[in-house]
Amino acid sequence: MDSERCSAVIRRMWAIPFINLFGNLFAATVTFLWFSYVVAGLIGSGSSEMIWRQLSFFVAIMACLFAVIIPINVRWFFPLIQRLRQIGEAVQGERPGPEVHAEVSRVAAKIIDLPIKLASTTCMGWILCGTIIGLLPHLFPKATPWNQAMTHKMSAWMILVGAPVTVIFIYFVQEWWLRNTVRKWFPQEALLRVPQSFRIKTLPKLLFVTIMLGTLPVALVSHITFRQITLINEHKQSLANFLEHMPLAIEVLLALSVAVAVGISYFMGKSLSESFRSARDAMHRVRKGDFNASIPVVSNDEMGRMGAMFNLMVGGLRERDLIRDTFGRYLSEAVAEEILKSPERIDMGGELRDMTILVSDLRGFTAMTEAMEPKQVLRILNRYFEKMTEIIHRHEGTIDEFTGDGILVFFGAPRKTPDHTRRAVACALEMQDRMEELNQENLSLGLPRLKMGIGINCGELVVGNIGSEKRTKYGAVGSPINVAFRVEGQTRGGEILATNAVKMRLADDLEVKQTRVANLKGFDQPITLYEIGALRDDHTTETGVVRQHSPW
């Protein structure tokens, strides 16, 4: 979190004291006007001189309210401002590390706690003021401008109506403002987990607000109406005065109820809808393959915990994607996807399996590159490996290793493919065809022509995890691999040689250009090798029709 972001958060946080001040002043003004004008009209009392005295007294009481609220709020508010400034100064011109993100996360949790803290002080202040107003007539009868009955009504109003309505309005406005601030300006890395903040569940908040907004206006109107009827029956109130002033009281109460209900519903709805919108946008990004998406966790209620679980899920998908990409360097993407999707279908512990081995090597490459710079040698090899790897993956071959300027590939594992021999031959033909295209590119870049020989053999191999606990690779071992290497050693540039085992499996589908008898190391008798010219296209693999290979 850089200094610019910290400054933006600080600027937005300065709105919190004004929200608190406005909410309390508005509620205090409504309370004063209600009792000095509306209620005074109902009971037929009040004068301009009395109103000014009531106003002076009420201002003094509200000054006591702010004298209680402000020092506590300052103690919670200003340390957060100072911590944000310190973070901004600490990371200025530097990339934030994990320690900074952890500190930012703690500050975010403290900021998210502010609405409930400030609302609680507001509640305490209103209850304190209501209690003082209710006790003053008993302690100092001449100190209040109202009679004892009126002060008791005002005390009950402040405790039962003014306190909860003001607290709820201030809480939801501040919560929406601060959540939006944290969500917009704090770095995503600091908002991935549930903050250690005060928890209020979503359902109790909704129930409390709904019940209060649904019952409080009706209760107030009913209470005032029944009270006035009682006074009329006791001849303490005239019917004409009731009929004259009661409609105004009802209109004021309904207007205030609608205004408060709309305001609280709006800010409460905004707080929830923005959380849902963040979740929707993040899910949409994940659906499109963006595993860096996350939901800013700005609460520890149900919405916050849902966001944290979503972030954990996406983190797992991101790790899985990384594993797939890493595994895909050795396997085709389709095979890697299948392994990760259904690992129980593939025995990675080791087994004996019928497979086909392809070995390729560049002819005369070492002598060709003796006078070259190392960077140029690697450039040639990497271009060659990139082209060949693309073809091998397309035919679902598994690259066991790169042997200097050669490649060892096997087909038929880890996923079992019944046509692994056909895939290997098709792959070899396409590799040789691609060499002409590669050489044309090399010549345009001032690089030498390359010639490749390929040997193919098939047989049973032990395949699985090979190595130790500290270093393991998925590979194969067995004598058919040694034979494939020796067959490849008999090739000339542009040739593909296969053993009799390969020829027998493909039968008439394999077009042989010529046969060759060779003495291979480890064999007592000469063996026949077959130079492959093409693979008939009347049988096709999943990779498509294989065309004839023409040596260049």
Coordinates of C-alpha atoms in Angstrom, one line a residue:
M1 CA 0.0 0.0 0.0
D2 CA 1.8 3.1 -1.2
S3 CA 1.6 6.6 0.1
E4 CA -0.9 7.7 -2.5
R5 CA -3.4 5.0 -1.5
C6 CA -2.8 5.8 2.2
S7 CA -3.5 9.5 1.5
A8 CA -6.7 8.6 -0.4
V9 CA -7.9 6.4 2.6
I10 CA -7.1 9.2 5.1
R11 CA -9.1 11.7 3.0
R12 CA -12.1 9.4 2.8
M13 CA -11.9 8.6 6.5
W14 CA -12.3 12.3 7.4
A15 CA -15.9 11.9 6.3
I16 CA -16.6 9.6 9.3
P17 CA -16.6 12.3 12.0
F18 CA -18.9 14.5 9.8
I19 CA -21.3 11.5 9.2
N20 CA -21.4 11.0 13.0
L21 CA -21.9 14.7 13.7
F22 CA -24.6 15.1 11.0
G23 CA -26.5 12.1 12.3
N24 CA -26.5 13.2 15.9
L25 CA -27.4 16.8 15.1
F26 CA -30.2 15.8 12.8
A27 CA -31.7 13.4 15.4
A28 CA -31.3 16.1 18.1
T29 CA -33.0 18.7 16.0
V30 CA -35.9 16.4 15.2
T31 CA -36.3 15.5 18.9
F32 CA -36.3 19.2 19.9
L33 CA -38.8 20.2 17.2
W34 CA -41.1 17.3 18.0
F35 CA -41.4 18.1 21.7
S36 CA -41.3 21.9 21.4
Y37 CA -43.8 22.2 18.5
V38 CA -45.7 19.1 17.7
V39 CA -46.2 17.7 21.2
A40 CA -46.6 21.2 22.7
G41 CA -49.4 21.8 20.1
L42 CA -51.1 18.6 21.1
I43 CA -51.2 19.6 24.8
G44 CA -51.9 23.2 24.0
S45 CA -48.9 24.7 25.7
G46 CA -45.8 26.6 24.7
S47 CA -44.7 30.2 23.9
S48 CA -41.9 31.9 22.1
E49 CA -40.1 32.6 25.4
M50 CA -40.5 29.0 26.6
I51 CA -39.2 27.7 23.3
W52 CA -36.0 29.8 23.6
R53 CA -35.5 28.5 27.1
Q54 CA -36.1 24.9 26.0
L55 CA -33.7 25.4 23.1
S56 CA -31.0 26.7 25.5
F57 CA -31.6 23.7 27.9
F58 CA -31.6 21.2 25.0
V59 CA -28.3 22.6 23.5
A60 CA -26.7 22.3 26.9
I61 CA -27.8 18.6 27.2
M62 CA -26.6 17.9 23.7
A63 CA -23.3 19.5 24.5
C64 CA -22.9 17.0 27.3
L65 CA -23.7 14.3 24.7
F66 CA -20.9 15.4 22.4
A67 CA -18.6 15.9 25.4
V68 CA -18.9 12.2 26.0
I69 CA -18.8 11.0 22.4
I70 CA -16.0 13.1 20.9
P71 CA -13.1 12.2 23.2
I72 CA -13.8 8.5 22.9
N73 CA -14.2 8.7 19.1
V74 CA -11.0 10.7 18.8
R75 CA -9.2 8.0 20.7
W76 CA -10.3 5.4 18.2
F77 CA -10.1 7.5 15.1
F78 CA -6.8 9.4 15.1
P79 CA -4.4 6.4 15.9
L80 CA -5.7 4.8 12.6
I81 CA -4.9 8.0 10.7
Q82 CA -1.4 8.0 12.2
R83 CA -0.8 4.3 11.4
L84 CA -1.9 4.9 7.8
R85 CA 0.6 7.8 7.5
Q86 CA 3.4 5.6 8.9
I87 CA 2.6 2.8 6.4
G88 CA 2.6 5.3 3.5
E89 CA 6.0 6.7 4.6
A90 CA 7.5 3.2 5.2
V91 CA 6.7 1.9 1.7
Q92 CA 7.3 5.1 -0.3
G93 CA 9.2 4.1 -3.4
E94 CA 9.4 0.4 -2.4
R95 CA 7.4 -2.7 -3.1
P96 CA 5.4 -3.7 0.0
G97 CA 6.5 -7.0 1.6
P98 CA 4.5 -9.6 3.5
E99 CA 5.0 -7.7 6.8
V100 CA 3.5 -4.6 5.3
H101 CA 0.5 -6.5 4.0
A102 CA 0.0 -8.0 7.4
E103 CA 0.1 -4.6 9.0
V104 CA -2.3 -3.2 6.4
S105 CA -4.6 -6.1 7.0
R106 CA -4.7 -5.2 10.7
V107 CA -5.3 -1.6 10.0
A108 CA -8.2 -2.6 7.6
A109 CA -9.7 -4.7 10.4
K110 CA -9.5 -1.7 12.8
I111 CA -11.2 0.6 10.2
I112 CA -13.9 -2.0 9.6
D113 CA -14.5 -1.9 13.4
L114 CA -15.1 1.8 13.5
P115 CA -18.8 1.9 12.6
I116 CA -19.8 -0.4 15.5
K117 CA -17.4 1.5 17.9
L118 CA -18.7 4.9 16.9
A119 CA -22.3 3.7 16.9
S120 CA -21.8 2.3 20.4
T121 CA -20.6 5.6 21.8
T122 CA -23.5 7.4 20.1
C123 CA -25.9 4.9 21.8
M124 CA -24.2 5.5 25.2
G125 CA -24.4 9.3 24.7
W126 CA -28.1 9.3 23.9
I127 CA -29.0 6.9 26.8
L128 CA -26.9 9.2 29.1
C129 CA -28.7 12.3 27.9
G130 CA -32.1 10.7 28.2
T131 CA -31.3 9.5 31.7
I132 CA -30.1 13.0 32.7
I133 CA -33.3 14.6 31.3
G134 CA -35.5 12.1 33.1
L135 CA -33.7 12.6 36.5
L136 CA -33.4 16.4 36.5
P137 CA -37.0 17.2 37.5
H138 CA -36.5 15.0 40.6
L139 CA -33.1 16.4 41.5
F140 CA -33.5 20.0 40.3
P141 CA -37.2 20.7 39.6
K142 CA -36.7 24.3 38.5
A143 CA -33.8 23.5 36.2
T144 CA -35.8 22.2 33.3
P145 CA -38.2 24.2 31.1
W146 CA -40.6 21.2 30.9
N147 CA -42.8 19.7 33.5
Q148 CA -42.1 16.3 35.0
A149 CA -44.5 14.4 32.6
M150 CA -42.9 16.1 29.5
T151 CA -39.3 15.3 30.6
H152 CA -40.3 11.7 31.2
K153 CA -41.7 11.5 27.7
M154 CA -38.6 13.1 26.3
S155 CA -36.4 10.8 28.3
A156 CA -38.3 7.7 27.0
W157 CA -38.2 9.1 23.4
M158 CA -34.4 9.6 23.5
I159 CA -33.7 6.2 25.0
L160 CA -36.3 4.1 23.0
V161 CA -36.5 6.0 19.7
G162 CA -33.7 8.5 19.3
A163 CA -30.9 6.2 20.4
P164 CA -31.7 3.1 18.2
V165 CA -32.7 5.1 15.1
T166 CA -29.6 7.4 15.2
V167 CA -27.3 4.5 16.0
I168 CA -28.6 2.3 13.2
F169 CA -28.5 5.1 10.6
I170 CA -25.0 6.2 11.6
Y171 CA -23.8 2.5 11.7
F172 CA -25.0 1.6 8.2
V173 CA -23.9 4.9 6.5
Q174 CA -20.4 4.6 8.1
E175 CA -20.2 0.8 7.4
W176 CA -21.1 1.4 3.7
W177 CA -18.6 4.3 3.4
L178 CA -15.7 2.4 5.1
R179 CA -16.3 -0.9 3.4
N180 CA -16.3 0.8 0.0
T181 CA -13.1 2.7 1.0
V182 CA -11.3 -0.4 2.1
R183 CA -12.5 -2.5 -0.9
K184 CA -11.4 0.2 -3.3
W185 CA -8.1 1.5 -1.9
F186 CA -6.5 -1.3 0.1
P187 CA -4.3 -3.8 -1.8
Q188 CA -6.0 -7.2 -2.6
E189 CA -3.1 -9.1 -0.9
A190 CA -4.2 -7.6 2.4
L191 CA -7.9 -8.5 2.0
L192 CA -7.8 -12.2 1.3
R193 CA -8.7 -13.5 4.7
V194 CA -11.4 -12.8 7.3
P195 CA -10.3 -9.7 9.4
Q196 CA -10.1 -10.0 13.1
S197 CA -12.8 -7.5 13.6
F198 CA -16.1 -7.4 15.6
R199 CA -18.6 -9.7 14.2
I200 CA -22.3 -9.0 13.6
K201 CA -24.1 -11.6 11.6
T202 CA -26.1 -10.5 8.6
L203 CA -29.4 -12.1 9.7
P204 CA -29.6 -10.4 13.1
K205 CA -28.9 -7.0 11.5
L206 CA -31.6 -7.6 8.9
L207 CA -34.1 -8.8 11.5
F208 CA -33.5 -5.9 13.9
V209 CA -33.8 -3.3 11.2
T210 CA -36.8 -4.8 9.6
I211 CA -38.7 -5.3 12.9
M212 CA -37.8 -1.8 14.1
L213 CA -38.8 0.0 10.9
G214 CA -42.0 -2.1 10.7
T215 CA -43.2 -1.7 14.3
L216 CA -41.8 1.6 15.6
P217 CA -43.9 4.0 13.5
V218 CA -47.1 2.1 14.2
A219 CA -46.3 1.9 17.9
L220 CA -45.6 5.6 18.1
V221 CA -48.8 6.6 16.3
S222 CA -50.8 4.2 18.3
H223 CA -49.4 5.3 21.6
I224 CA -49.9 9.0 20.8
T225 CA -53.5 8.4 19.6
F226 CA -54.5 6.3 22.6
R227 CA -52.8 8.7 25.0
Q228 CA -54.7 11.7 23.5
I229 CA -58.0 9.8 23.7
T230 CA -57.3 9.0 27.3
L231 CA -56.6 12.7 28.0
I232 CA -59.8 13.7 26.2
N233 CA -61.8 11.2 28.3
E234 CA -60.2 12.6 31.5
H235 CA -61.1 16.1 30.2
K236 CA -57.4 17.1 30.2
Q237 CA -57.5 17.6 26.4
S238 CA -60.0 19.2 24.2
L239 CA -61.4 17.3 21.1
A240 CA -61.0 20.4 18.9
N241 CA -57.3 20.7 19.8
F242 CA -56.8 17.0 19.2
L243 CA -58.4 17.2 15.8
E244 CA -56.4 20.3 14.9
H245 CA -52.9 19.0 15.9
M246 CA -53.1 15.2 15.6
P247 CA -52.9 15.1 11.8
L248 CA -49.7 17.1 11.9
A249 CA -48.2 14.7 14.5
I250 CA -49.1 11.7 12.3
E251 CA -47.8 13.3 9.2
V252 CA -44.5 14.2 10.9
L253 CA -44.1 10.7 12.2
L254 CA -44.9 9.1 8.9
A255 CA -42.5 11.4 7.0
L256 CA -39.7 10.7 9.5
S257 CA -40.4 7.0 9.4
V258 CA -40.3 6.9 5.6
A259 CA -37.1 9.0 5.4
V260 CA -35.3 6.9 8.0
A261 CA -36.5 3.6 6.4
V262 CA -35.5 4.7 2.9
G263 CA -32.1 5.9 4.2
I264 CA -31.3 2.8 6.3
S265 CA -32.5 0.4 3.6
Y266 CA -30.5 2.2 0.9
F267 CA -27.2 2.1 2.8
M268 CA -27.8 -1.4 4.1
G269 CA -28.7 -2.6 0.6
K270 CA -25.6 -0.9 -0.9
S271 CA -23.4 -2.6 1.6
L272 CA -24.8 -6.0 0.7
S273 CA -25.1 -5.4 -3.0
E274 CA -21.5 -4.3 -3.4
S275 CA -20.4 -7.5 -1.7
F276 CA -22.5 -9.5 -4.1
R277 CA -21.2 -7.5 -7.0
S278 CA -17.6 -8.1 -6.0
A279 CA -18.3 -11.8 -5.7
R280 CA -20.1 -11.9 -9.1
D281 CA -17.2 -10.0 -10.9
A282 CA -14.6 -12.3 -9.3
M283 CA -16.5 -15.4 -10.3
H284 CA -16.9 -14.1 -13.9
R285 CA -13.1 -13.6 -14.0
V286 CA -12.4 -17.1 -12.8
R287 CA -14.9 -18.5 -15.3
K288 CA -12.8 -16.8 -18.0
G289 CA -9.6 -18.4 -16.6
D290 CA -8.3 -15.6 -14.6
F291 CA -7.1 -17.3 -11.4
N292 CA -5.7 -14.1 -9.9
A293 CA -9.2 -12.9 -9.2
S294 CA -10.2 -12.4 -5.6
I295 CA -13.0 -11.0 -3.4
P296 CA -12.0 -8.3 -1.0
V297 CA -12.9 -9.5 2.5
V298 CA -14.1 -6.4 4.3
S299 CA -16.1 -8.1 7.1
N300 CA -16.1 -11.3 9.2
D301 CA -19.8 -12.0 8.8
E302 CA -21.3 -14.5 6.4
M303 CA -20.4 -12.4 3.4
G304 CA -16.8 -12.0 4.5
R305 CA -16.4 -15.7 5.3
M306 CA -17.9 -16.5 1.9
G307 CA -15.3 -14.2 0.3
A308 CA -12.4 -15.8 2.3
M309 CA -13.5 -19.3 1.2
F310 CA -13.8 -18.2 -2.4
N311 CA -10.2 -16.8 -2.2
L312 CA -9.0 -20.1 -0.7
M313 CA -10.7 -22.0 -3.6
V314 CA -9.2 -19.7 -6.2
G315 CA -5.8 -20.1 -4.6
G316 CA -6.2 -23.9 -4.9
L317 CA -7.2 -23.5 -8.6
R318 CA -4.2 -21.2 -9.1
E319 CA -1.9 -23.9 -7.6
R320 CA -3.6 -26.5 -9.7
D321 CA -3.1 -24.4 -12.8
L322 CA 0.6 -23.9 -11.9
I323 CA 1.0 -27.7 -11.5
R324 CA -0.8 -28.3 -14.8
D325 CA 1.5 -25.8 -16.6
T326 CA 4.6 -27.3 -15.0
F327 CA 3.4 -30.9 -15.7
G328 CA 2.5 -29.7 -19.2
R329 CA 6.2 -29.2 -19.9
Y330 CA 6.6 -32.9 -19.8
L331 CA 3.2 -34.1 -20.9
S332 CA 0.7 -32.8 -23.5
E333 CA -1.8 -30.4 -22.0
A334 CA -4.7 -32.9 -22.6
V335 CA -2.9 -35.6 -20.7
A336 CA -2.0 -33.2 -17.8
E337 CA -5.6 -32.1 -17.6
E338 CA -6.8 -35.7 -17.3
I339 CA -4.2 -36.6 -14.7
L340 CA -5.2 -33.6 -12.5
K341 CA -8.9 -34.2 -13.1
S342 CA -8.9 -37.9 -12.3
P343 CA -5.7 -38.8 -10.6
E344 CA -7.2 -42.1 -9.2
R345 CA -7.3 -43.4 -12.8
I346 CA -3.5 -43.3 -13.2
D347 CA -1.2 -45.5 -11.2
M348 CA 1.8 -43.3 -10.5
G349 CA 3.4 -45.9 -8.2
G350 CA 5.0 -48.0 -11.0
E351 CA 3.7 -50.7 -13.3
L352 CA 4.7 -52.8 -16.3
R353 CA 3.1 -51.4 -19.5
D354 CA 3.4 -51.9 -23.2
M355 CA 4.7 -48.7 -24.7
T356 CA 6.4 -47.2 -27.8
I357 CA 9.7 -45.3 -27.5
L358 CA 10.9 -42.5 -29.8
V359 CA 14.5 -41.2 -29.7
S360 CA 15.6 -38.3 -31.9
D361 CA 19.0 -36.7 -32.3
L362 CA 20.7 -34.1 -34.4
R363 CA 23.3 -35.4 -36.8
G364 CA 26.7 -33.7 -36.5
F365 CA 25.5 -31.0 -34.1
T366 CA 28.4 -31.1 -31.8
A367 CA 31.0 -30.6 -34.5
M368 CA 28.8 -27.9 -36.1
T369 CA 28.6 -25.8 -33.0
E370 CA 32.2 -26.1 -31.7
A371 CA 33.1 -22.6 -33.0
M372 CA 29.8 -21.0 -31.9
E373 CA 29.1 -18.8 -28.9
P374 CA 27.3 -20.7 -26.1
K375 CA 24.3 -18.3 -26.4
Q376 CA 24.0 -19.1 -30.1
V377 CA 24.2 -22.8 -29.5
L378 CA 21.4 -22.5 -26.9
R379 CA 19.3 -20.4 -29.3
I380 CA 19.5 -23.1 -32.0
L381 CA 18.7 -25.9 -29.5
N382 CA 15.8 -24.0 -27.9
R383 CA 14.2 -23.2 -31.3
Y384 CA 14.6 -26.9 -32.2
F385 CA 13.1 -28.2 -29.0
E386 CA 10.2 -25.7 -29.1
K387 CA 9.1 -27.0 -32.5
M388 CA 9.5 -30.6 -31.6
T389 CA 7.9 -30.4 -28.2
E390 CA 4.8 -28.8 -29.8
I391 CA 4.5 -31.8 -32.1
I392 CA 5.1 -34.4 -29.4
H393 CA 2.4 -32.9 -27.2
R394 CA 0.0 -32.9 -30.0
H395 CA 0.5 -36.6 -30.4
E396 CA 0.2 -37.1 -26.6
G397 CA 3.8 -38.2 -26.2
T398 CA 5.6 -37.9 -22.8
I399 CA 9.0 -36.3 -22.9
D400 CA 11.2 -38.3 -20.6
E401 CA 14.2 -36.1 -21.0
F402 CA 16.3 -33.9 -23.4
T403 CA 19.6 -35.7 -24.0
G404 CA 21.9 -33.0 -25.1
D405 CA 20.7 -32.3 -28.7
G406 CA 18.3 -35.3 -28.6
I407 CA 14.9 -36.1 -27.1
L408 CA 13.6 -39.3 -25.5
V409 CA 9.9 -39.7 -25.8
F410 CA 7.5 -42.5 -24.9
F411 CA 3.9 -43.1 -25.9
G412 CA 1.2 -45.0 -23.9
A413 CA 1.8 -43.5 -20.5
P414 CA 0.7 -42.0 -18.2
R415 CA -2.6 -42.3 -20.0
K416 CA -3.1 -45.6 -21.7
T417 CA -3.6 -45.3 -25.5
P418 CA -4.2 -48.4 -27.5
D419 CA -2.7 -46.8 -30.6
H420 CA 0.5 -45.6 -29.0
T421 CA 2.7 -47.2 -31.7
R422 CA 0.8 -45.4 -34.5
R423 CA 1.0 -42.1 -32.5
A424 CA 4.8 -42.5 -32.2
V425 CA 5.2 -43.1 -36.0
A426 CA 2.9 -40.2 -36.8
C427 CA 4.8 -38.0 -34.5
A428 CA 8.1 -38.9 -36.0
L429 CA 6.9 -38.2 -39.5
E430 CA 5.6 -34.8 -38.5
M431 CA 8.8 -34.0 -36.7
Q432 CA 10.8 -34.7 -39.8
D433 CA 8.4 -32.6 -42.0
R434 CA 8.7 -29.7 -39.6
M435 CA 12.5 -29.7 -39.9
E436 CA 12.3 -28.2 -43.4
E437 CA 10.3 -25.3 -42.0
L438 CA 12.7 -24.9 -39.1
N439 CA 15.7 -24.9 -41.4
Q440 CA 14.1 -22.2 -43.6
E441 CA 13.7 -20.0 -40.6
N442 CA 17.3 -20.8 -39.4
L443 CA 18.7 -19.8 -42.8
S444 CA 16.8 -16.5 -42.7
L445 CA 18.3 -15.8 -39.2
G446 CA 21.8 -16.7 -40.3
L447 CA 21.8 -20.1 -38.4
P448 CA 22.9 -23.4 -39.9
R449 CA 20.7 -26.2 -41.3
L450 CA 19.9 -29.1 -38.9
K451 CA 19.5 -32.8 -39.7
M452 CA 17.7 -35.1 -37.4
G453 CA 17.6 -38.9 -37.1
I454 CA 14.8 -40.8 -35.3
G455 CA 14.7 -44.3 -34.0
I456 CA 11.4 -46.0 -32.9
N457 CA 10.9 -49.2 -30.8
C458 CA 8.2 -50.7 -28.7
G459 CA 7.9 -53.2 -25.9
E460 CA 7.1 -53.6 -22.2
L461 CA 8.6 -51.0 -19.8
V462 CA 8.4 -50.3 -16.1
V463 CA 6.8 -46.8 -15.9
G464 CA 6.1 -44.7 -12.8
N465 CA 7.9 -42.5 -10.3
I466 CA 11.6 -42.8 -10.4
G467 CA 14.1 -41.3 -8.0
S468 CA 14.1 -40.5 -4.2
E469 CA 11.9 -38.7 -1.7
K470 CA 13.8 -35.4 -2.4
R471 CA 13.8 -35.7 -6.2
T472 CA 11.4 -37.7 -8.3
K473 CA 10.4 -37.8 -12.0
Y474 CA 7.8 -39.7 -13.9
G475 CA 9.7 -41.9 -16.3
A476 CA 10.2 -45.4 -17.8
V477 CA 13.0 -48.0 -17.7
G478 CA 13.6 -51.2 -19.7
S479 CA 15.7 -52.7 -22.4
P480 CA 13.4 -51.4 -25.3
I481 CA 14.7 -47.9 -24.5
N482 CA 18.3 -49.1 -25.0
V483 CA 17.3 -50.7 -28.3
A484 CA 15.6 -47.4 -29.4
F485 CA 18.8 -45.5 -28.7
R486 CA 20.9 -47.9 -30.7
V487 CA 18.4 -47.8 -33.6
E488 CA 18.6 -44.0 -33.6
G489 CA 22.4 -44.3 -33.8
Q490 CA 22.0 -46.1 -37.1
T491 CA 20.0 -43.3 -38.7
R492 CA 21.2 -40.6 -41.1
G493 CA 19.9 -37.1 -41.3
G494 CA 16.2 -37.1 -42.3
E495 CA 15.7 -40.8 -41.6
I496 CA 13.2 -42.6 -39.4
L497 CA 14.2 -46.2 -38.5
A498 CA 11.9 -48.6 -36.7
T499 CA 12.4 -52.1 -35.4
N500 CA 10.5 -55.2 -36.5
A501 CA 8.2 -54.9 -33.4
V502 CA 6.9 -51.6 -34.7
K503 CA 6.6 -53.0 -38.3
M504 CA 4.6 -56.0 -37.0
R505 CA 2.1 -53.8 -35.0
L506 CA 1.3 -51.4 -37.9
A507 CA 1.3 -54.1 -40.5
D508 CA 0.2 -52.8 -43.9
D509 CA -0.5 -49.3 -42.6
L510 CA 3.2 -48.6 -42.5
E511 CA 4.9 -47.7 -45.8
V512 CA 8.6 -48.8 -45.7
K513 CA 11.0 -47.1 -48.1
Q514 CA 13.8 -49.7 -47.5
T515 CA 15.1 -52.2 -45.1
R516 CA 18.5 -52.3 -43.5
V517 CA 20.3 -55.0 -41.6
A518 CA 22.4 -53.7 -38.7
N519 CA 24.6 -55.1 -35.9
L520 CA 23.5 -53.5 -32.7
K521 CA 25.5 -53.5 -29.5
G522 CA 24.2 -56.2 -27.1
F523 CA 22.7 -58.3 -29.9
D524 CA 24.3 -61.6 -31.0
Q525 CA 22.6 -61.6 -34.4
P526 CA 22.1 -58.7 -36.9
I527 CA 18.5 -57.2 -36.8
T528 CA 16.4 -55.8 -39.6
L529 CA 15.5 -52.1 -39.4
Y530 CA 12.8 -50.4 -41.5
E531 CA 13.1 -46.9 -42.9
I532 CA 9.6 -45.4 -42.6
G533 CA 8.4 -43.4 -45.5
A534 CA 4.7 -42.8 -44.6
L535 CA 1.8 -43.9 -42.6
R536 CA -1.3 -44.8 -44.6
D537 CA -4.2 -42.4 -43.9
D538 CA -7.0 -45.0 -44.0
H539 CA -6.6 -45.2 -40.2
T540 CA -6.4 -42.0 -38.4
T541 CA -5.6 -41.0 -34.8
E542 CA -7.2 -38.4 -32.7
T543 CA -4.6 -36.0 -34.0
G544 CA -5.8 -36.3 -37.6
V545 CA -4.7 -37.7 -40.8
V546 CA -1.0 -38.4 -41.2
R547 CA 0.5 -37.3 -44.5
Q548 CA 3.4 -38.9 -46.3
H549 CA 6.9 -37.8 -45.2
S550 CA 9.3 -36.6 -47.9
P551 CA 13.0 -36.4 -46.7
W552 CA 14.6 -33.1 -47.5

